Short mmCIF file of C-alpha atoms in Angstrom, two decimals:
data_model
loop_
_atom_site.label_atom_id
_atom_site.label_comp_id
_atom_site.label_asym_id
_atom_site.label_seq_id
_atom_site.Cartn_x
_atom_site.Cartn_y
_atom_site.Cartn_z
CA MET A 3 26.46 -4.03 30.12
CA ASP A 4 29.44 -5.48 28.31
CA GLY A 5 30.72 -4.28 24.96
CA ASP A 6 29.36 -7.20 22.98
CA ALA A 7 25.91 -6.70 24.36
CA ALA A 8 26.00 -3.02 23.53
CA ALA A 9 27.14 -3.52 19.97
CA GLY A 10 24.99 -6.53 19.15
CA HIS A 11 22.76 -7.09 22.13
CA VAL A 12 20.53 -9.88 20.90
CA PRO A 13 23.25 -12.48 20.14
CA ALA A 14 24.47 -12.10 23.73
CA VAL A 15 21.00 -12.85 25.11
CA LEU A 16 19.23 -15.39 22.92
CA CYS A 17 20.29 -18.73 21.55
CA PRO A 18 19.89 -19.57 17.83
CA CYS A 19 16.64 -21.44 18.45
CA GLN A 20 15.21 -18.40 20.19
CA HIS A 21 16.36 -16.21 17.32
CA ALA A 22 14.11 -18.24 15.05
CA HIS A 23 11.17 -17.91 17.41
CA LEU A 24 11.80 -14.19 17.76
CA HIS A 25 11.78 -13.84 13.99
CA ARG A 26 8.37 -15.50 13.93
CA LEU A 27 7.08 -12.84 16.26
CA HIS A 28 7.38 -10.41 13.36
CA GLU A 29 4.78 -12.26 11.29
CA PRO A 30 1.95 -10.00 10.07
CA GLY A 31 -1.12 -9.65 12.21
CA LEU A 32 0.49 -10.31 15.58
CA ARG A 33 0.03 -7.85 18.41
CA LEU A 34 1.52 -7.14 21.79
CA GLU A 35 -0.81 -8.42 24.45
CA GLN A 36 0.56 -6.19 27.18
CA GLU A 37 2.22 -2.79 27.22
CA ARG A 38 4.89 -4.17 29.52
CA SER A 39 5.82 -6.80 26.97
CA ARG A 40 6.02 -4.22 24.19
CA HIS A 41 8.24 -1.94 26.24
CA CYS A 42 10.47 -4.82 27.25
CA ALA A 43 10.87 -6.07 23.69
CA GLN A 44 11.65 -2.61 22.35
CA GLN A 45 14.16 -1.76 25.05
CA LEU A 46 15.84 -5.17 24.96
CA LEU A 47 16.24 -5.20 21.21
CA LEU A 48 17.64 -1.67 21.21
CA GLY A 49 20.16 -2.71 23.84
CA LEU A 50 18.74 -0.39 26.50
CA LEU A 51 17.30 -2.90 28.97
CA PRO A 52 19.37 -3.42 32.13
CA ASP A 53 20.54 -6.83 33.28
CA SER A 54 18.52 -6.58 36.45
CA ASP A 55 15.71 -4.48 37.80
CA PRO A 56 13.97 -4.61 41.21
CA GLY A 57 10.57 -4.49 39.53
CA TRP A 58 11.11 -7.74 37.60
CA PRO A 59 11.24 -11.40 38.64
CA PRO A 60 14.57 -12.94 39.74
CA GLY A 61 17.06 -12.99 36.90
CA GLY A 62 15.94 -9.67 35.45
CA PRO A 63 14.03 -8.75 32.29
CA ARG A 64 16.50 -10.55 30.00
CA LEU A 65 15.84 -13.89 31.66
CA TRP A 66 12.12 -13.14 31.72
CA LEU A 67 12.06 -12.56 27.96
CA SER A 68 14.12 -15.69 27.30
CA ALA A 69 11.78 -17.80 29.44
CA THR A 70 8.77 -16.26 27.73
CA LEU A 71 10.12 -17.25 24.33
CA GLU A 72 10.73 -20.80 25.49
CA ASN A 73 7.26 -21.10 27.00
CA SER A 74 5.67 -19.75 23.84
CA SER A 75 7.60 -22.20 21.68
CA GLU A 76 6.41 -25.12 23.80
CA LYS A 77 2.81 -23.99 23.30
CA GLY A 78 3.24 -23.95 19.54
CA TRP A 79 2.73 -20.17 19.37
CA PRO A 80 -1.09 -20.26 19.48
CA GLU A 81 -1.21 -16.83 21.09
CA PRO A 82 2.31 -15.41 21.53
CA HIS A 83 3.11 -13.49 24.66
CA LEU A 84 5.18 -11.14 22.55
CA ALA A 85 4.45 -9.61 19.18
CA VAL A 86 6.10 -6.61 17.67
CA SER A 87 4.06 -3.48 16.99
CA VAL A 88 5.32 -0.38 15.20
CA ALA A 89 7.92 0.56 17.81
CA GLY A 90 8.87 -3.05 18.36
CA SER A 91 9.05 -3.59 14.62
CA LEU A 92 11.55 -0.77 14.33
CA ALA A 93 13.62 -2.27 17.13
CA LEU A 94 13.58 -5.70 15.48
CA GLN A 95 14.67 -4.38 12.14
CA LEU A 96 17.42 -2.16 13.50
CA SER A 97 18.81 -4.88 15.77
CA LEU A 98 18.24 -8.15 13.93
CA ALA A 99 18.82 -7.06 10.35
CA PRO A 100 22.42 -8.38 10.18
CA GLN A 101 21.26 -11.78 11.46
CA LEU A 102 18.18 -11.97 9.20
CA PRO A 103 19.26 -11.20 5.63
CA HIS A 104 16.02 -12.50 4.16
CA HIS A 105 14.02 -9.93 6.03
CA CYS A 106 13.49 -6.71 4.08
CA PRO A 107 13.74 -3.80 6.53
CA LEU A 108 13.90 -0.99 4.01
CA GLY A 109 11.89 2.20 3.59
CA PRO A 110 8.47 2.08 5.27
CA SER A 111 9.29 -1.16 7.10
CA ARG A 112 12.16 0.47 8.93
CA ILE A 113 10.42 3.50 10.43
CA GLY A 114 6.78 2.42 10.24
CA GLY A 115 4.39 2.78 7.32
CA GLU A 116 2.06 5.12 9.18
CA LYS A 117 4.89 7.54 9.90
CA VAL A 118 6.02 7.52 6.27
CA ILE A 119 2.46 8.30 5.18
CA LEU A 120 2.16 11.11 7.71
CA LEU A 121 5.48 12.72 6.80
CA SER A 122 4.93 12.48 3.06
CA ALA A 123 1.34 13.72 3.32
CA SER A 124 2.40 16.78 5.29
CA ALA A 125 4.97 17.60 2.60
CA TRP A 126 2.70 17.11 -0.41
CA GLY A 127 -0.19 18.90 1.34
CA PHE A 128 2.02 21.94 1.92
CA LEU A 129 3.29 21.89 -1.68
CA THR A 130 -0.24 21.62 -3.04
CA ALA A 131 -1.53 24.50 -0.93
CA ALA A 132 1.49 26.62 -1.89
CA THR A 133 1.22 25.93 -5.64
CA PRO A 134 -0.86 29.07 -6.44
CA LEU A 135 1.77 31.19 -4.71
CA LEU A 136 4.46 29.76 -6.97
CA ALA A 137 2.60 31.19 -9.95
CA HIS A 138 3.64 34.69 -8.83
CA LEU A 139 7.39 34.13 -8.57
CA GLY A 140 8.30 36.16 -11.61
CA SER A 141 9.57 34.82 -14.92
CA ALA A 142 10.67 31.49 -13.42
CA HIS A 143 7.23 30.63 -12.09
CA LEU A 144 6.73 27.85 -14.64
CA VAL A 145 9.95 26.15 -13.55
CA PHE A 146 8.98 26.33 -9.87
CA MET A 147 5.47 25.03 -10.51
CA THR A 148 6.75 22.17 -12.65
CA PHE A 149 9.29 21.22 -10.02
CA SER A 150 6.66 21.36 -7.27
CA ARG A 151 4.34 19.03 -9.18
CA ILE A 152 7.16 16.57 -9.82
CA LEU A 153 8.11 16.66 -6.14
CA THR A 154 4.46 16.19 -5.17
CA GLY A 155 4.27 13.12 -7.37
CA LEU A 156 7.41 11.68 -5.79
CA LEU A 157 6.04 12.26 -2.30
CA GLN A 158 2.70 10.71 -3.16
CA GLY A 159 4.49 7.78 -4.76
CA VAL A 160 5.46 6.42 -1.34
CA TYR A 161 1.83 6.29 -0.16
CA PHE A 162 0.73 2.92 -1.53
CA PRO A 163 4.04 1.13 -0.80
CA ALA A 164 3.94 2.47 2.78
CA LEU A 165 0.29 1.47 3.08
CA THR A 166 1.06 -2.00 1.77
CA SER A 167 3.92 -2.38 4.23
CA LEU A 168 1.71 -1.20 7.08
CA LEU A 169 -1.16 -3.56 6.27
CA SER A 170 1.10 -6.56 5.68
CA GLN A 171 2.49 -6.14 9.21
CA LYS A 172 -0.68 -5.13 11.04
CA VAL A 173 -3.55 -7.00 9.39
CA ARG A 174 -4.23 -10.72 9.27
CA GLU A 175 -4.46 -12.42 5.89
CA SER A 176 -8.18 -13.06 6.29
CA GLU A 177 -8.86 -9.34 6.82
CA ARG A 178 -6.46 -7.68 4.40
CA ALA A 179 -8.83 -7.44 1.44
CA PHE A 180 -11.56 -5.53 3.27
CA ILE A 181 -9.11 -3.16 4.96
CA TYR A 182 -7.29 -2.43 1.71
CA SER A 183 -10.56 -2.03 -0.18
CA THR A 184 -11.84 0.38 2.47
CA VAL A 185 -8.73 2.49 2.06
CA GLY A 186 -9.19 2.29 -1.72
CA ALA A 187 -12.77 3.49 -1.29
CA GLY A 188 -11.32 6.53 0.47
CA SER A 189 -9.32 7.31 -2.67
CA GLN A 190 -12.48 7.02 -4.77
CA PHE A 191 -14.30 9.32 -2.34
CA GLY A 192 -11.50 11.85 -2.65
CA MET A 193 -11.83 11.83 -6.43
CA LEU A 194 -15.58 12.26 -6.05
CA VAL A 195 -15.28 15.24 -3.71
CA THR A 196 -12.54 16.88 -5.74
CA GLY A 197 -14.48 16.41 -8.98
CA ALA A 198 -17.74 17.74 -7.55
CA VAL A 199 -16.55 20.55 -5.29
CA GLY A 200 -13.60 21.39 -7.54
CA SER A 201 -15.90 22.05 -10.49
CA LEU A 202 -17.91 24.52 -8.41
CA LEU A 203 -14.81 26.20 -7.03
CA LEU A 204 -13.41 26.64 -10.54
CA ASP A 205 -16.54 28.54 -11.56
CA TRP A 206 -16.88 30.57 -8.39
CA CYS A 207 -13.36 31.24 -7.08
CA GLY A 208 -10.85 30.38 -9.79
CA TRP A 209 -8.31 27.59 -10.21
CA GLN A 210 -6.29 28.57 -7.14
CA SER A 211 -9.12 27.56 -4.81
CA VAL A 212 -8.88 23.93 -5.89
CA PHE A 213 -5.26 23.75 -4.74
CA TYR A 214 -6.08 25.54 -1.49
CA LEU A 215 -8.91 23.09 -0.78
CA SER A 216 -7.05 19.86 -1.52
CA GLY A 217 -3.85 20.99 0.18
CA GLY A 218 -5.73 22.36 3.19
CA LEU A 219 -7.74 19.15 3.66
CA THR A 220 -4.53 17.12 3.53
CA LEU A 221 -2.89 19.27 6.19
CA LEU A 222 -6.00 19.04 8.40
CA TRP A 223 -5.85 15.25 8.12
CA VAL A 224 -2.16 15.31 9.05
CA CYS A 225 -2.90 17.42 12.14
CA TYR A 226 -5.66 15.06 13.21
CA VAL A 227 -3.51 11.94 12.82
CA TYR A 228 -0.58 13.56 14.60
CA ARG A 229 -2.75 14.75 17.47
CA TYR A 230 -4.92 11.70 18.10
CA LEU A 231 -3.40 8.62 16.42
CA LEU A 232 0.38 8.94 16.68
CA SER A 233 2.57 9.83 19.60
CA LYS A 234 5.06 12.65 19.30
CA GLN A 235 7.83 10.32 20.47
CA ASP A 236 7.19 7.86 17.63
CA LEU A 237 7.28 10.61 15.03
CA ILE A 238 10.51 12.07 16.43
CA LEU A 239 12.02 8.57 16.34
CA ALA A 240 11.05 8.23 12.67
CA LEU A 241 12.55 11.63 11.83
CA GLY A 242 15.72 10.62 13.64
CA VAL A 243 16.04 7.47 11.57
CA LEU A 244 15.53 9.46 8.37
CA ALA A 245 18.04 12.08 9.46
CA GLN A 246 20.64 9.38 10.04
CA GLY A 247 20.15 8.15 6.48
CA LEU A 248 19.01 4.65 7.49
CA PRO A 249 22.48 3.68 8.75
CA MET A 250 21.72 -0.05 8.88
CA ALA A 251 20.88 -0.21 5.18
CA ARG A 252 24.37 -1.33 4.26
CA HIS A 253 23.89 -4.47 6.38
CA THR A 254 20.54 -5.43 4.89
CA ARG A 255 19.21 -6.04 1.45
CA VAL A 256 16.08 -7.05 -0.35
CA PRO A 257 16.50 -10.59 -1.69
CA TRP A 258 15.86 -9.49 -5.27
CA ARG A 259 17.37 -12.59 -6.79
CA GLN A 260 15.24 -14.87 -4.64
CA LEU A 261 12.07 -12.87 -5.34
CA PHE A 262 12.52 -12.54 -9.09
CA ARG A 263 13.20 -16.24 -9.51
CA LYS A 264 9.57 -16.87 -8.58
CA PRO A 265 7.01 -16.83 -11.44
CA SER A 266 4.36 -15.77 -8.93
CA VAL A 267 6.24 -12.52 -8.27
CA TRP A 268 6.43 -11.71 -11.98
CA ALA A 269 2.76 -12.59 -12.36
CA ALA A 270 1.87 -10.19 -9.55
CA ILE A 271 3.98 -7.39 -11.02
CA PHE A 272 2.58 -7.84 -14.54
CA SER A 273 -0.99 -8.04 -13.29
CA GLN A 274 -0.50 -4.85 -11.26
CA LEU A 275 1.03 -3.24 -14.34
CA SER A 276 -1.99 -4.20 -16.45
CA ALA A 277 -4.50 -3.02 -13.86
CA ALA A 278 -2.78 0.35 -13.47
CA CYS A 279 -2.38 0.84 -17.22
CA SER A 280 -6.06 0.10 -17.90
CA PHE A 281 -7.17 2.39 -15.10
CA PHE A 282 -5.02 5.31 -16.25
CA ILE A 283 -6.24 4.98 -19.83
CA LEU A 284 -9.86 5.13 -18.74
CA LEU A 285 -9.21 7.88 -16.21
CA SER A 286 -7.46 10.05 -18.80
CA TRP A 287 -9.70 9.51 -21.83
CA LEU A 288 -13.23 9.00 -20.49
CA PRO A 289 -13.92 12.74 -19.94
CA THR A 290 -12.81 13.50 -23.51
CA PHE A 291 -14.88 10.59 -24.81
CA PHE A 292 -18.05 11.91 -23.20
CA LYS A 293 -17.36 15.51 -24.25
CA GLU A 294 -16.81 14.59 -27.90
CA THR A 295 -19.45 11.87 -28.18
CA PHE A 296 -22.15 13.61 -26.12
CA PRO A 297 -21.36 17.34 -26.30
CA SER A 298 -24.69 18.41 -24.81
CA SER A 299 -24.40 16.18 -21.72
CA GLN A 300 -23.89 17.46 -18.19
CA GLY A 301 -20.25 17.16 -17.18
CA TRP A 302 -20.96 16.44 -13.51
CA VAL A 303 -22.84 13.25 -14.46
CA PHE A 304 -19.91 11.37 -16.00
CA ASN A 305 -17.47 12.97 -13.57
CA MET A 306 -19.35 11.80 -10.46
CA VAL A 307 -21.45 8.70 -11.22
CA PRO A 308 -18.53 6.28 -11.88
CA TRP A 309 -16.92 7.21 -8.56
CA LEU A 310 -20.24 6.92 -6.74
CA VAL A 311 -20.39 3.35 -8.01
CA ALA A 312 -16.72 2.66 -7.26
CA ILE A 313 -17.00 3.38 -3.52
CA PRO A 314 -19.56 0.66 -2.61
CA ALA A 315 -18.01 -1.68 -5.19
CA SER A 316 -14.64 -1.41 -3.47
CA LEU A 317 -16.15 -2.06 -0.04
CA PHE A 318 -18.16 -5.00 -1.34
CA SER A 319 -15.14 -6.59 -3.01
CA GLY A 320 -13.18 -6.51 0.23
CA PHE A 321 -16.04 -7.93 2.24
CA LEU A 322 -16.66 -10.68 -0.30
CA SER A 323 -12.99 -11.64 -0.48
CA ASP A 324 -12.54 -11.94 3.27
CA HIS A 325 -15.86 -13.77 3.61
CA LEU A 326 -14.85 -16.38 1.03
CA ILE A 327 -11.52 -16.96 2.76
CA SER A 328 -13.24 -17.31 6.13
CA GLN A 329 -15.53 -19.93 4.58
CA GLY A 330 -12.55 -22.09 3.75
CA TYR A 331 -11.80 -21.17 0.14
CA ARG A 332 -8.10 -21.12 -0.74
CA THR A 333 -6.53 -17.68 -0.65
CA ILE A 334 -5.16 -17.85 -4.18
CA THR A 335 -8.54 -19.00 -5.51
CA VAL A 336 -10.19 -15.94 -4.01
CA ARG A 337 -7.45 -13.62 -5.29
CA LYS A 338 -7.84 -14.99 -8.82
CA PHE A 339 -11.62 -14.65 -8.68
CA MET A 340 -11.22 -11.00 -7.73
CA GLN A 341 -8.90 -10.48 -10.68
CA VAL A 342 -11.42 -12.09 -13.02
CA MET A 343 -13.86 -9.42 -11.89
CA GLY A 344 -11.33 -6.57 -11.77
CA LEU A 345 -9.56 -7.22 -15.07
CA GLY A 346 -11.85 -9.59 -16.97
CA LEU A 347 -15.41 -8.41 -16.45
CA SER A 348 -14.41 -4.74 -16.26
CA SER A 349 -12.79 -4.97 -19.71
CA VAL A 350 -16.04 -6.41 -21.12
CA PHE A 351 -17.90 -3.27 -20.05
CA ALA A 352 -15.08 -1.13 -21.45
CA LEU A 353 -15.56 -2.84 -24.82
CA CYS A 354 -19.27 -2.05 -24.66
CA LEU A 355 -18.45 1.66 -24.46
CA GLY A 356 -17.24 1.59 -28.05
CA HIS A 357 -20.45 0.05 -29.37
CA THR A 358 -23.21 2.29 -28.05
CA SER A 359 -24.59 5.68 -29.00
CA SER A 360 -26.73 6.12 -25.88
CA PHE A 361 -25.54 8.50 -23.18
CA CYS A 362 -27.26 6.58 -20.38
CA LYS A 363 -25.79 3.27 -21.52
CA SER A 364 -22.35 4.82 -21.83
CA VAL A 365 -22.53 6.15 -18.27
CA PHE A 366 -23.67 2.70 -17.09
CA PHE A 367 -20.85 0.90 -18.91
CA ALA A 368 -18.23 3.37 -17.71
CA SER A 369 -19.48 3.14 -14.12
CA ALA A 370 -19.51 -0.66 -14.25
CA SER A 371 -15.98 -0.79 -15.68
CA ILE A 372 -14.55 1.65 -13.11
CA GLY A 373 -16.45 0.01 -10.27
CA LEU A 374 -15.30 -3.49 -11.14
CA GLN A 375 -11.70 -2.33 -11.37
CA THR A 376 -11.83 -1.71 -7.62
CA PHE A 377 -11.93 -5.51 -7.21
CA ASN A 378 -8.20 -5.35 -7.95
CA HIS A 379 -7.79 -4.01 -4.39
CA SER A 380 -8.92 -7.41 -3.11
CA GLY A 381 -6.91 -9.32 -5.69
CA ILE A 382 -3.47 -8.36 -6.87
CA SER A 383 -2.93 -5.54 -4.36
CA VAL A 384 -3.19 -7.88 -1.37
CA ASN A 385 -1.58 -10.78 -3.22
CA ILE A 386 1.72 -8.89 -3.02
CA GLN A 387 1.28 -8.90 0.76
CA ASP A 388 0.62 -12.65 0.60
CA LEU A 389 3.84 -13.26 -1.32
CA ALA A 390 6.28 -11.12 0.66
CA PRO A 391 4.80 -9.59 3.83
CA SER A 392 8.26 -8.76 5.22
CA CYS A 393 9.06 -6.53 2.24
CA ALA A 394 5.62 -5.92 0.75
CA GLY A 395 6.17 -2.18 0.58
CA VAL A 396 9.33 -2.51 -1.50
CA LEU A 397 7.81 -5.08 -3.83
CA PHE A 398 4.60 -3.09 -4.25
CA GLY A 399 6.70 -0.02 -5.01
CA VAL A 400 8.36 -1.91 -7.86
CA ALA A 401 5.00 -3.11 -9.21
CA ASN A 402 3.40 0.32 -8.81
CA THR A 403 6.30 2.03 -10.57
CA ALA A 404 5.96 -0.39 -13.47
CA GLY A 405 2.22 0.30 -13.54
CA ALA A 406 2.74 4.07 -13.57
CA LEU A 407 5.23 3.86 -16.44
CA ALA A 408 2.90 1.55 -18.33
CA GLY A 409 0.09 4.01 -17.70
CA VAL A 410 2.08 6.83 -19.27
CA VAL A 411 2.75 4.67 -22.33
CA GLY A 412 -0.86 3.47 -22.44
CA VAL A 413 -2.34 6.95 -22.30
CA GLY A 414 -0.02 8.11 -25.08
CA LEU A 415 -0.79 5.06 -27.17
CA GLY A 416 -4.50 5.68 -26.67
CA GLY A 417 -4.15 9.20 -28.01
CA TYR A 418 -2.21 7.91 -30.99
CA LEU A 419 -4.93 5.36 -31.78
CA ILE A 420 -7.63 8.05 -31.64
CA GLU A 421 -5.71 10.27 -34.05
CA THR A 422 -4.90 7.52 -36.51
CA THR A 423 -8.19 5.62 -36.48
CA GLY A 424 -10.60 8.39 -35.54
CA SER A 425 -12.52 5.85 -33.45
CA TRP A 426 -12.92 5.50 -29.71
CA THR A 427 -13.40 1.77 -30.15
CA SER A 428 -9.65 1.33 -30.62
CA VAL A 429 -8.98 2.86 -27.19
CA PHE A 430 -11.40 0.54 -25.43
CA ASN A 431 -9.99 -2.40 -27.37
CA LEU A 432 -6.57 -1.42 -26.01
CA VAL A 433 -7.94 -1.43 -22.46
CA ALA A 434 -9.43 -4.89 -22.99
CA ALA A 435 -6.21 -6.27 -24.49
CA VAL A 436 -4.00 -5.00 -21.67
CA SER A 437 -6.43 -6.26 -19.02
CA SER A 438 -6.70 -9.68 -20.66
CA LEU A 439 -2.92 -10.12 -20.77
CA GLY A 440 -2.60 -9.29 -17.09
CA LEU A 441 -5.48 -11.57 -16.15
CA CYS A 442 -4.17 -14.57 -18.10
CA THR A 443 -0.71 -14.17 -16.61
CA PHE A 444 -2.06 -14.07 -13.07
CA LEU A 445 -4.40 -17.01 -13.60
CA MET A 446 -1.52 -19.13 -14.92
CA PHE A 447 1.29 -18.23 -12.52
CA GLY A 448 -0.31 -16.49 -9.54
CA LYS A 449 0.22 -18.02 -6.08
CA ALA A 450 -0.29 -16.97 -2.47
CA GLN A 451 2.60 -18.80 -0.75
CA ARG A 452 5.32 -16.69 0.82
CA VAL A 453 8.48 -16.28 -1.26
CA ASP A 454 10.47 -13.96 1.03
CA LEU A 455 11.68 -16.65 3.43
CA SER A 456 14.86 -18.65 3.20
CA PRO A 457 14.49 -22.46 3.10
CA ARG A 458 15.67 -22.64 6.71
CA GLN A 459 12.97 -20.20 7.85
CA GLU A 460 10.29 -21.99 5.84
CA ASP A 461 11.05 -25.21 7.72
CA LEU A 462 10.56 -23.62 11.13
#
């Protein structure tokens, strides 16, 4: 193999037209139809495939791949013979990044979203399980525990961006909402289990048992995924990329200027910010609201019922969204409808919380508000994947960071309003105002067309 092919193998093999077709192979939802094709694509793009091989047709695997690309282009790509999976995706991004500046191979997209989730989950699971032990490290135990919680938050912060990157590459547009909502229902189920079992463990075994349980369950999940769903070779490859410090990063960049010139991107970010802020306010202040307003009520009722409602609501929202799209409704119309439910109708029920003195009605309103907020999974969360599937993880990370910061401000502002007004109505009014702003912005400027492609790529 000559030096040029070793340093930049693809330009020595494919013509510019085939480069464009090869880039299209990386569209979300495509799959390798044969293991042989996947292996060929990975090895070729990494520069490891030989020029000739007795097991291949005349001309060798390079010529075979080139002919395959030409045949696929003539057929209009109805069912490509090649599509890049996780390993192939890594090969594409490492090899083609200098030639495709509008692709966004950073973070989860470079080593695979599932591997990022697995590695980060193993780290935060270990830290969570080890937290009680940090409480016995002498006079500096508070420093160690604080640092461990901050590090846990940073590790968990990559989960949703990695998940978004994974789904944008693996799942078709017509199926994204249900898949994302199903994963969101898993989060609601985790809150339900932790709230129910954690309350019992606190009474029976002390606070340490809650950390042992949650950390232990996370590590068990990591072991299961590692053993049955991921190959050891893929994980070692991901660790190797991380250890090298993502050496190709200096050649690639996220097209921030191109993205932030689009009103639809700002609408998505602001809507995600509003949804997260509203959710964090309710999550933080609802337990205190019930304790102060209904002191004789059973704590497990308002700690469990809203999440019991949220699980089927999340699943239903995903099913409904995908069903509407499959029936021919425009994607952006469906996304906006989901946001009307997730931000609009949910805020109406939040307002009702401040105007009732009945415990049963309050539980109903709180459950309806939390449950309807799960419709955001089928709205703004997947809209980010619609806008920029090639760098959905990075863009979602930006939106999620803005939402987390807004949540911190919102929770603090809610506490200030309670102290100054002495009324819970002001808190629920704040939730409604934030949700309404996010909803109006998304209804006015939200779109579902891709914004991560250059004009040349959009014309292909």
